[in-house]
Amino acid sequence: MSMAFDPAPAIAQARNMPGFLFAWCGQSQLVLGTDGELSGKGMSGLYYRGARFLSRSAFRINDRPLHLCSAGKSGFDCIEFFYVYPPVRSGATGGSGSGMIQQQEGISERGMDIHVRFIVHPSGLDIEFTATNRWDNEATFELQALFGADFISLDEAQGGEPSSETTGVDFVPGDNGCTLTGRHPELLFRTHVVLSPGAPWRIARDALRRDVRLRRGDSVRETIRIWGEDTAESSGPDQWAVREEFLRNRAAGLSRLHGRSPYTTLTNKMIDYLSSASLLDGSPDEWLAPSAGYPLYPFVFGRDALTSSWMSAMFDGGEAIEHVLNKLGRLQGTTIDEFRDEQPGRIVQQARQDPSARLGKTPFDRYYGDYASPLMFIISLAHLYAWSGDRGQVLKHWDRCKKILSWAERYGDIDGDGFLEYRTRSKYGPRHQGWKDSENAIVYENGELVEPPIATCELQGYYYAALQAAALFSTLAGSYRGARRYFERARRLKREFNAAFWIDDSWYVEMGLDRDKRRIRSRGSNMGHCLAAGIIDKEKVPHVVQALFNDDMYSGWGVRTLSTGNPSYNPLSYHLGSIWPVENATIALGLRRYGFDQQALRLITANYELAFLWENGHIPECIGGYD
């Protein structure tokens, strides 16, 4: 198959959240303003484990801001800024912009160039500051470095409404820097500011200050290390090198595509991007579990981590899947806890350590309200076995898989009809627990909201694929009777699914069944997951493919989450008309499964052409459903 891409689209490149620059490493994330400063406003800050350990960061010369010339990322963990000082005053050179004529504070305009480099580490960052005197005479000035912390959560910073429980921060000067300590009795957070050894700084609450005298061509260089201490889990600078070396070795060992096509270049960049998202958290055999996404979700989310790892297994042989299974398996549900929607055998929807979760104000330190994650756990193990052939990995996780299937039968099938229906019990949980988990994700064909319990079609597809995988795992474990039992359950589910979820008069798979077992006849992308899972009868597949590529579902950029014919269609709604590239990748897998190669090529080509429009290929989680 040939692939035709246009790597240079005729429109300007798009950018996510253009007011910020992002860098990350492990559980640390830096969100900088495009001026290179942390302002304490909005999301701006250095975050560690979901808390803002640095809310203020800026350099000043003689109490005046630097003049920004350029900024850019030189790595996923590194952002660099270039400045001059003093800036040229408006009109001072007759508009020529040549500078080097007027003097301010005894220094020629543009007399100094300044380079500031931020390098993010697993629990902090290094700030490298270099100022060089470029004019004829000696330059004398005071350099100030401003720092502050508030320890609020990422969610609070994004919403702009810090919790009323914020208790303030104590400033503690030290011999070689200072420490900012939160006052909350249950959240023992400290931000350490460590200065270069021997640097002549004066330490004060409002700023670190030092006098600088530079001859022509001389430079002053300072490295300031910021690191966050969370006494609940120690991961200080002494542990950074081991984790960063692990990540470098991991990146070097990944498979690559070779060739000159833009497809090859972009794919390799995305491999590196995904590898950079490894959280480096927990035991070393969990370090590759990736975050759900930057900048809003730098935490482990079950289905996101599983999906991204099985989709990328061709490049690492399933190594990331193994780490994700280890992490999620150790968090597997053991009891009934409605606050967390926990039930024995369930796999977490998310696990975070931000302040609200740590204080028990939300259940999201271990929240289980998701039906996709448990079933995707089993499906991902099947992918791991397919790529690695490692029977030992299957046997290691087989008991966890059996607990998931027991959960599905006992708790997931609420009314005992053989289908999985979800219903949220936690007051903090989402209304919907299928693939689409936003509050208004599931609607009838007339646009009205559907109230749970709901049996969505894609969950039955996941269940079917998990049962088939379980039959294989049981065989590998030497239990042929068990394998036959799982196989028969899968076959029965497929038969009943095609009877209950197929719309005969319009030839497509409905979105689901409501609490009264009425058909939810809406057309949505959910049916594409069923295609990938293999649960649709073969003779029905061509009709489903046609439905996915009709004008109401296919925009040219991908398959919409909801048909434009539904009254609730909204091209910018999370699940009522937007397009999810990751979901389209799953649909492409289903198309390939049944031999619809040209349609798969069409879909993947659209995904890549879309990526070429975005800076560095970083498509957002979802895009608008416009044609």
mmCIF file of N, CA, C and O in Angstrom, residues 503-565:
data_model
loop_
_atom_site.group_PDB
_atom_site.id
_atom_site.type_symbol
_atom_site.label_atom_id
_atom_site.label_comp_id
_atom_site.label_asym_id
_atom_site.label_seq_id
_atom_site.Cartn_x
_atom_site.Cartn_y
_atom_site.Cartn_z
ATOM 1 N N ILE A 503 -29.187 -3.066 14.428
ATOM 2 C CA ILE A 503 -30.359 -2.363 13.911
ATOM 3 C C ILE A 503 -30.629 -2.868 12.491
ATOM 4 O O ILE A 503 -29.934 -2.509 11.534
ATOM 5 N N ASP A 504 -31.639 -3.718 12.355
ATOM 6 C CA ASP A 504 -31.907 -4.369 11.070
ATOM 7 C C ASP A 504 -32.320 -3.397 9.982
ATOM 8 O O ASP A 504 -31.916 -3.546 8.823
ATOM 9 N N ASP A 505 -33.104 -2.394 10.346
ATOM 10 C CA ASP A 505 -33.656 -1.542 9.292
ATOM 11 C C ASP A 505 -32.656 -0.504 8.784
ATOM 12 O O ASP A 505 -32.874 0.107 7.732
ATOM 13 N N SER A 506 -31.566 -0.282 9.517
ATOM 14 C CA SER A 506 -30.581 0.722 9.087
ATOM 15 C C SER A 506 -29.165 0.167 8.965
ATOM 16 O O SER A 506 -28.253 0.884 8.556
ATOM 17 N N TRP A 507 -28.945 -1.067 9.371
ATOM 18 C CA TRP A 507 -27.685 -1.764 9.153
ATOM 19 C C TRP A 507 -26.493 -1.111 9.870
ATOM 20 O O TRP A 507 -25.510 -0.703 9.267
ATOM 21 N N TYR A 508 -26.608 -1.024 11.189
ATOM 22 C CA TYR A 508 -25.477 -0.569 11.991
ATOM 23 C C TYR A 508 -25.634 -1.090 13.413
ATOM 24 O O TYR A 508 -26.693 -1.622 13.775
ATOM 25 N N VAL A 509 -24.614 -0.955 14.215
ATOM 26 C CA VAL A 509 -24.646 -1.368 15.622
ATOM 27 C C VAL A 509 -25.072 -0.172 16.458
ATOM 28 O O VAL A 509 -24.456 0.899 16.386
ATOM 29 N N GLU A 510 -26.105 -0.353 17.258
ATOM 30 C CA GLU A 510 -26.603 0.728 18.098
ATOM 31 C C GLU A 510 -25.610 1.050 19.212
ATOM 32 O O GLU A 510 -24.715 0.260 19.530
ATOM 33 N N MET A 511 -25.810 2.205 19.841
ATOM 34 C CA MET A 511 -24.880 2.644 20.876
ATOM 35 C C MET A 511 -24.991 1.800 22.143
ATOM 36 O O MET A 511 -24.006 1.614 22.859
ATOM 37 N N GLY A 512 -26.190 1.296 22.439
ATOM 38 C CA GLY A 512 -26.327 0.479 23.639
ATOM 39 C C GLY A 512 -27.767 0.182 23.981
ATOM 40 O O GLY A 512 -28.693 0.416 23.193
ATOM 41 N N LEU A 513 -27.929 -0.356 25.197
ATOM 42 C CA LEU A 513 -29.248 -0.652 25.759
ATOM 43 C C LEU A 513 -29.396 0.130 27.051
ATOM 44 O O LEU A 513 -28.460 0.191 27.863
ATOM 45 N N ASP A 514 -30.577 0.731 27.254
ATOM 46 C CA ASP A 514 -30.774 1.515 28.470
ATOM 47 C C ASP A 514 -31.215 0.619 29.625
ATOM 48 O O ASP A 514 -31.242 -0.606 29.515
ATOM 49 N N ARG A 515 -31.584 1.236 30.740
ATOM 50 C CA ARG A 515 -31.924 0.484 31.955
ATOM 51 C C ARG A 515 -33.132 -0.427 31.762
ATOM 52 O O ARG A 515 -33.291 -1.423 32.468
ATOM 53 N N ASP A 516 -34.006 -0.073 30.817
ATOM 54 C CA ASP A 516 -35.197 -0.884 30.530
ATOM 55 C C ASP A 516 -34.988 -1.779 29.324
ATOM 56 O O ASP A 516 -35.958 -2.339 28.792
ATOM 57 N N LYS A 517 -33.747 -1.898 28.864
ATOM 58 C CA LYS A 517 -33.370 -2.716 27.715
ATOM 59 C C LYS A 517 -33.957 -2.182 26.409
ATOM 60 O O LYS A 517 -34.097 -2.922 25.428
ATOM 61 N N ARG A 518 -34.254 -0.892 26.418
ATOM 62 C CA ARG A 518 -34.647 -0.249 25.163
ATOM 63 C C ARG A 518 -33.397 0.080 24.362
ATOM 64 O O ARG A 518 -32.358 0.427 24.924
ATOM 65 N N ARG A 519 -33.535 0.005 23.067
ATOM 66 C CA ARG A 519 -32.395 0.270 22.193
ATOM 67 C C ARG A 519 -32.029 1.756 22.191
ATOM 68 O O ARG A 519 -32.918 2.603 22.080
ATOM 69 N N ILE A 520 -30.754 2.037 22.302
ATOM 70 C CA ILE A 520 -30.237 3.401 22.113
ATOM 71 C C ILE A 520 -29.750 3.440 20.676
ATOM 72 O O ILE A 520 -28.623 3.056 20.364
ATOM 73 N N ARG A 521 -30.604 3.901 19.771
ATOM 74 C CA ARG A 521 -30.378 3.766 18.335
ATOM 75 C C ARG A 521 -29.412 4.806 17.759
ATOM 76 O O ARG A 521 -29.244 4.887 16.532
ATOM 77 N N SER A 522 -28.786 5.584 18.597
ATOM 78 C CA SER A 522 -27.853 6.600 18.107
ATOM 79 C C SER A 522 -26.675 5.943 17.384
ATOM 80 O O SER A 522 -26.191 4.880 17.785
ATOM 81 N N ARG A 523 -26.213 6.612 16.321
ATOM 82 C CA ARG A 523 -25.018 6.160 15.608
ATOM 83 C C ARG A 523 -23.812 6.908 16.161
ATOM 84 O O ARG A 523 -23.790 8.146 16.169
ATOM 85 N N GLY A 524 -22.832 6.163 16.600
ATOM 86 C CA GLY A 524 -21.626 6.763 17.153
ATOM 87 C C GLY A 524 -20.412 5.911 16.861
ATOM 88 O O GLY A 524 -20.504 4.807 16.299
ATOM 89 N N SER A 525 -19.259 6.411 17.255
ATOM 90 C CA SER A 525 -17.997 5.709 17.008
ATOM 91 C C SER A 525 -17.869 4.436 17.827
ATOM 92 O O SER A 525 -16.984 3.625 17.564
ATOM 93 N N ASN A 526 -18.741 4.248 18.818
ATOM 94 C CA ASN A 526 -18.685 3.050 19.655
ATOM 95 C C ASN A 526 -18.644 1.778 18.829
ATOM 96 O O ASN A 526 -17.959 0.807 19.169
ATOM 97 N N MET A 527 -19.391 1.774 17.721
ATOM 98 C CA MET A 527 -19.455 0.550 16.915
ATOM 99 C C MET A 527 -18.097 0.206 16.317
ATOM 100 O O MET A 527 -17.820 -0.959 16.009
ATOM 101 N N GLY A 528 -17.218 1.222 16.153
ATOM 102 C CA GLY A 528 -15.887 0.945 15.632
ATOM 103 C C GLY A 528 -15.063 0.091 16.578
ATOM 104 O O GLY A 528 -14.234 -0.727 16.140
ATOM 105 N N HIS A 529 -15.276 0.239 17.881
ATOM 106 C CA HIS A 529 -14.590 -0.604 18.865
ATOM 107 C C HIS A 529 -15.049 -2.048 18.725
ATOM 108 O O HIS A 529 -14.254 -2.986 18.892
ATOM 109 N N CYS A 530 -16.334 -2.227 18.456
ATOM 110 C CA CYS A 530 -16.867 -3.581 18.269
ATOM 111 C C CYS A 530 -16.231 -4.245 17.062
ATOM 112 O O CYS A 530 -15.981 -5.454 17.056
ATOM 113 N N LEU A 531 -15.944 -3.445 16.045
ATOM 114 C CA LEU A 531 -15.261 -3.958 14.860
ATOM 115 C C LEU A 531 -13.879 -4.478 15.243
ATOM 116 O O LEU A 531 -13.476 -5.575 14.842
ATOM 117 N N ALA A 532 -13.147 -3.698 16.027
ATOM 118 C CA ALA A 532 -11.806 -4.104 16.439
ATOM 119 C C ALA A 532 -11.843 -5.342 17.325
ATOM 120 O O ALA A 532 -10.945 -6.191 17.266
ATOM 121 N N ALA A 533 -12.877 -5.461 18.163
ATOM 122 C CA ALA A 533 -12.973 -6.587 19.097
ATOM 123 C C ALA A 533 -13.395 -7.884 18.418
ATOM 124 O O ALA A 533 -13.214 -8.965 18.983
ATOM 125 N N GLY A 534 -13.974 -7.794 17.222
ATOM 126 C CA GLY A 534 -14.368 -8.996 16.499
ATOM 127 C C GLY A 534 -15.707 -9.577 16.896
ATOM 128 O O GLY A 534 -16.014 -10.710 16.537
ATOM 129 N N ILE A 535 -16.532 -8.817 17.600
ATOM 130 C CA ILE A 535 -17.791 -9.354 18.101
ATOM 131 C C ILE A 535 -18.915 -9.273 17.065
ATOM 132 O O ILE A 535 -19.956 -9.920 17.212
ATOM 133 N N ILE A 536 -18.735 -8.523 15.988
ATOM 134 C CA ILE A 536 -19.788 -8.353 14.984
ATOM 135 C C ILE A 536 -19.751 -9.528 14.005
ATOM 136 O O ILE A 536 -18.681 -9.924 13.530
ATOM 137 N N ASP A 537 -20.932 -10.084 13.684
ATOM 138 C CA ASP A 537 -21.009 -11.163 12.699
ATOM 139 C C ASP A 537 -20.399 -10.710 11.383
ATOM 140 O O ASP A 537 -20.586 -9.565 10.942
ATOM 141 N N LYS A 538 -19.696 -11.620 10.730
ATOM 142 C CA LYS A 538 -18.921 -11.265 9.544
ATOM 143 C C LYS A 538 -19.775 -10.656 8.439
ATOM 144 O O LYS A 538 -19.360 -9.706 7.766
ATOM 145 N N GLU A 539 -20.990 -11.175 8.266
ATOM 146 C CA GLU A 539 -21.821 -10.659 7.182
ATOM 147 C C GLU A 539 -22.324 -9.244 7.450
ATOM 148 O O GLU A 539 -22.754 -8.524 6.531
ATOM 149 N N LYS A 540 -22.276 -8.821 8.701
ATOM 150 C CA LYS A 540 -22.723 -7.472 9.058
ATOM 151 C C LYS A 540 -21.599 -6.440 8.940
ATOM 152 O O LYS A 540 -21.855 -5.228 8.892
ATOM 153 N N VAL A 541 -20.358 -6.901 8.932
ATOM 154 C CA VAL A 541 -19.204 -6.002 8.975
ATOM 155 C C VAL A 541 -19.201 -4.984 7.839
ATOM 156 O O VAL A 541 -18.970 -3.781 8.085
ATOM 157 N N PRO A 542 -19.434 -5.367 6.575
ATOM 158 C CA PRO A 542 -19.409 -4.350 5.510
ATOM 159 C C PRO A 542 -20.401 -3.216 5.741
ATOM 160 O O PRO A 542 -20.112 -2.056 5.393
ATOM 161 N N HIS A 543 -21.548 -3.519 6.331
ATOM 162 C CA HIS A 543 -22.538 -2.471 6.607
ATOM 163 C C HIS A 543 -22.039 -1.523 7.699
ATOM 164 O O HIS A 543 -22.276 -0.307 7.633
ATOM 165 N N VAL A 544 -21.357 -2.066 8.703
ATOM 166 C CA VAL A 544 -20.798 -1.228 9.761
ATOM 167 C C VAL A 544 -19.715 -0.312 9.190
ATOM 168 O O VAL A 544 -19.651 0.884 9.513
ATOM 169 N N VAL A 545 -18.863 -0.860 8.325
ATOM 170 C CA VAL A 545 -17.822 -0.050 7.693
ATOM 171 C C VAL A 545 -18.452 1.087 6.902
ATOM 172 O O VAL A 545 -17.999 2.244 6.972
ATOM 173 N N GLN A 546 -19.504 0.762 6.154
ATOM 174 C CA GLN A 546 -20.186 1.797 5.387
ATOM 175 C C GLN A 546 -20.760 2.869 6.306
ATOM 176 O O GLN A 546 -20.657 4.070 6.025
ATOM 177 N N ALA A 547 -21.351 2.450 7.426
ATOM 178 C CA ALA A 547 -21.935 3.414 8.371
ATOM 179 C C ALA A 547 -20.862 4.341 8.940
ATOM 180 O O ALA A 547 -21.087 5.546 9.113
ATOM 181 N N LEU A 548 -19.680 3.802 9.232
ATOM 182 C CA LEU A 548 -18.600 4.619 9.794
ATOM 183 C C LEU A 548 -18.077 5.656 8.797
ATOM 184 O O LEU A 548 -17.609 6.720 9.199
ATOM 185 N N PHE A 549 -18.169 5.357 7.494
ATOM 186 C CA PHE A 549 -17.629 6.258 6.487
ATOM 187 C C PHE A 549 -18.700 7.073 5.772
ATOM 188 O O PHE A 549 -18.388 7.796 4.826
ATOM 189 N N ASN A 550 -19.940 6.976 6.219
ATOM 190 C CA ASN A 550 -20.961 7.878 5.692
ATOM 191 C C ASN A 550 -20.632 9.309 6.088
ATOM 192 O O ASN A 550 -19.938 9.561 7.078
ATOM 193 N N ASP A 551 -21.166 10.261 5.350
ATOM 194 C CA ASP A 551 -20.845 11.666 5.594
ATOM 195 C C ASP A 551 -21.215 12.131 6.995
ATOM 196 O O ASP A 551 -20.587 13.053 7.526
ATOM 197 N N ASP A 552 -22.229 11.522 7.607
ATOM 198 C CA ASP A 552 -22.637 11.969 8.943
ATOM 199 C C ASP A 552 -21.650 11.531 10.020
ATOM 200 O O ASP A 552 -21.588 12.125 11.090
ATOM 201 N N MET A 553 -20.834 10.499 9.718
ATOM 202 C CA MET A 553 -19.897 9.978 10.712
ATOM 203 C C MET A 553 -18.439 10.341 10.396
ATOM 204 O O MET A 553 -17.641 10.599 11.290
ATOM 205 N N TYR A 554 -18.091 10.365 9.109
ATOM 206 C CA TYR A 554 -16.692 10.603 8.730
ATOM 207 C C TYR A 554 -16.519 12.027 8.250
ATOM 208 O O TYR A 554 -17.212 12.473 7.329
ATOM 209 N N SER A 555 -15.581 12.757 8.869
ATOM 210 C CA SER A 555 -15.429 14.180 8.576
ATOM 211 C C SER A 555 -14.372 14.471 7.527
ATOM 212 O O SER A 555 -14.297 15.573 7.004
ATOM 213 N N GLY A 556 -13.517 13.501 7.233
ATOM 214 C CA GLY A 556 -12.320 13.740 6.429
ATOM 215 C C GLY A 556 -11.076 13.738 7.289
ATOM 216 O O GLY A 556 -9.981 13.432 6.820
ATOM 217 N N TRP A 557 -11.232 14.087 8.577
ATOM 218 C CA TRP A 557 -10.141 13.999 9.560
ATOM 219 C C TRP A 557 -10.257 12.732 10.400
ATOM 220 O O TRP A 557 -9.316 12.371 11.101
ATOM 221 N N GLY A 558 -11.407 12.081 10.362
ATOM 222 C CA GLY A 558 -11.597 10.872 11.150
ATOM 223 C C GLY A 558 -13.068 10.630 11.397
ATOM 224 O O GLY A 558 -13.944 11.362 10.912
ATOM 225 N N VAL A 559 -13.359 9.577 12.166
ATOM 226 C CA VAL A 559 -14.732 9.205 12.511
ATOM 227 C C VAL A 559 -15.169 10.003 13.727
ATOM 228 O O VAL A 559 -14.471 10.040 14.749
ATOM 229 N N ARG A 560 -16.318 10.638 13.625
ATOM 230 C CA ARG A 560 -16.864 11.428 14.729
ATOM 231 C C ARG A 560 -17.382 10.511 15.842
ATOM 232 O O ARG A 560 -17.788 9.386 15.603
ATOM 233 N N THR A 561 -17.398 11.046 17.051
ATOM 234 C CA THR A 561 -17.959 10.304 18.178
ATOM 235 C C THR A 561 -19.474 10.169 18.077
ATOM 236 O O THR A 561 -20.048 9.232 18.627
ATOM 237 N N LEU A 562 -20.139 11.090 17.391
ATOM 238 C CA LEU A 562 -21.591 11.042 17.234
ATOM 239 C C LEU A 562 -21.965 11.561 15.850
ATOM 240 O O LEU A 562 -21.344 12.503 15.340
ATOM 241 N N SER A 563 -22.971 10.943 15.283
ATOM 242 C CA SER A 563 -23.444 11.334 13.958
ATOM 243 C C SER A 563 -23.946 12.773 13.945
ATOM 244 O O SER A 563 -24.581 13.241 14.895
ATOM 245 N N THR A 564 -23.687 13.458 12.816
ATOM 246 C CA THR A 564 -24.207 14.820 12.660
ATOM 247 C C THR A 564 -25.732 14.834 12.576
ATOM 248 O O THR A 564 -26.353 15.883 12.736
ATOM 249 N N GLY A 565 -26.334 13.668 12.338
ATOM 250 C CA GLY A 565 -27.786 13.590 12.267
ATOM 251 C C GLY A 565 -28.475 13.570 13.606
ATOM 252 O O GLY A 565 -29.707 13.704 13.679
#
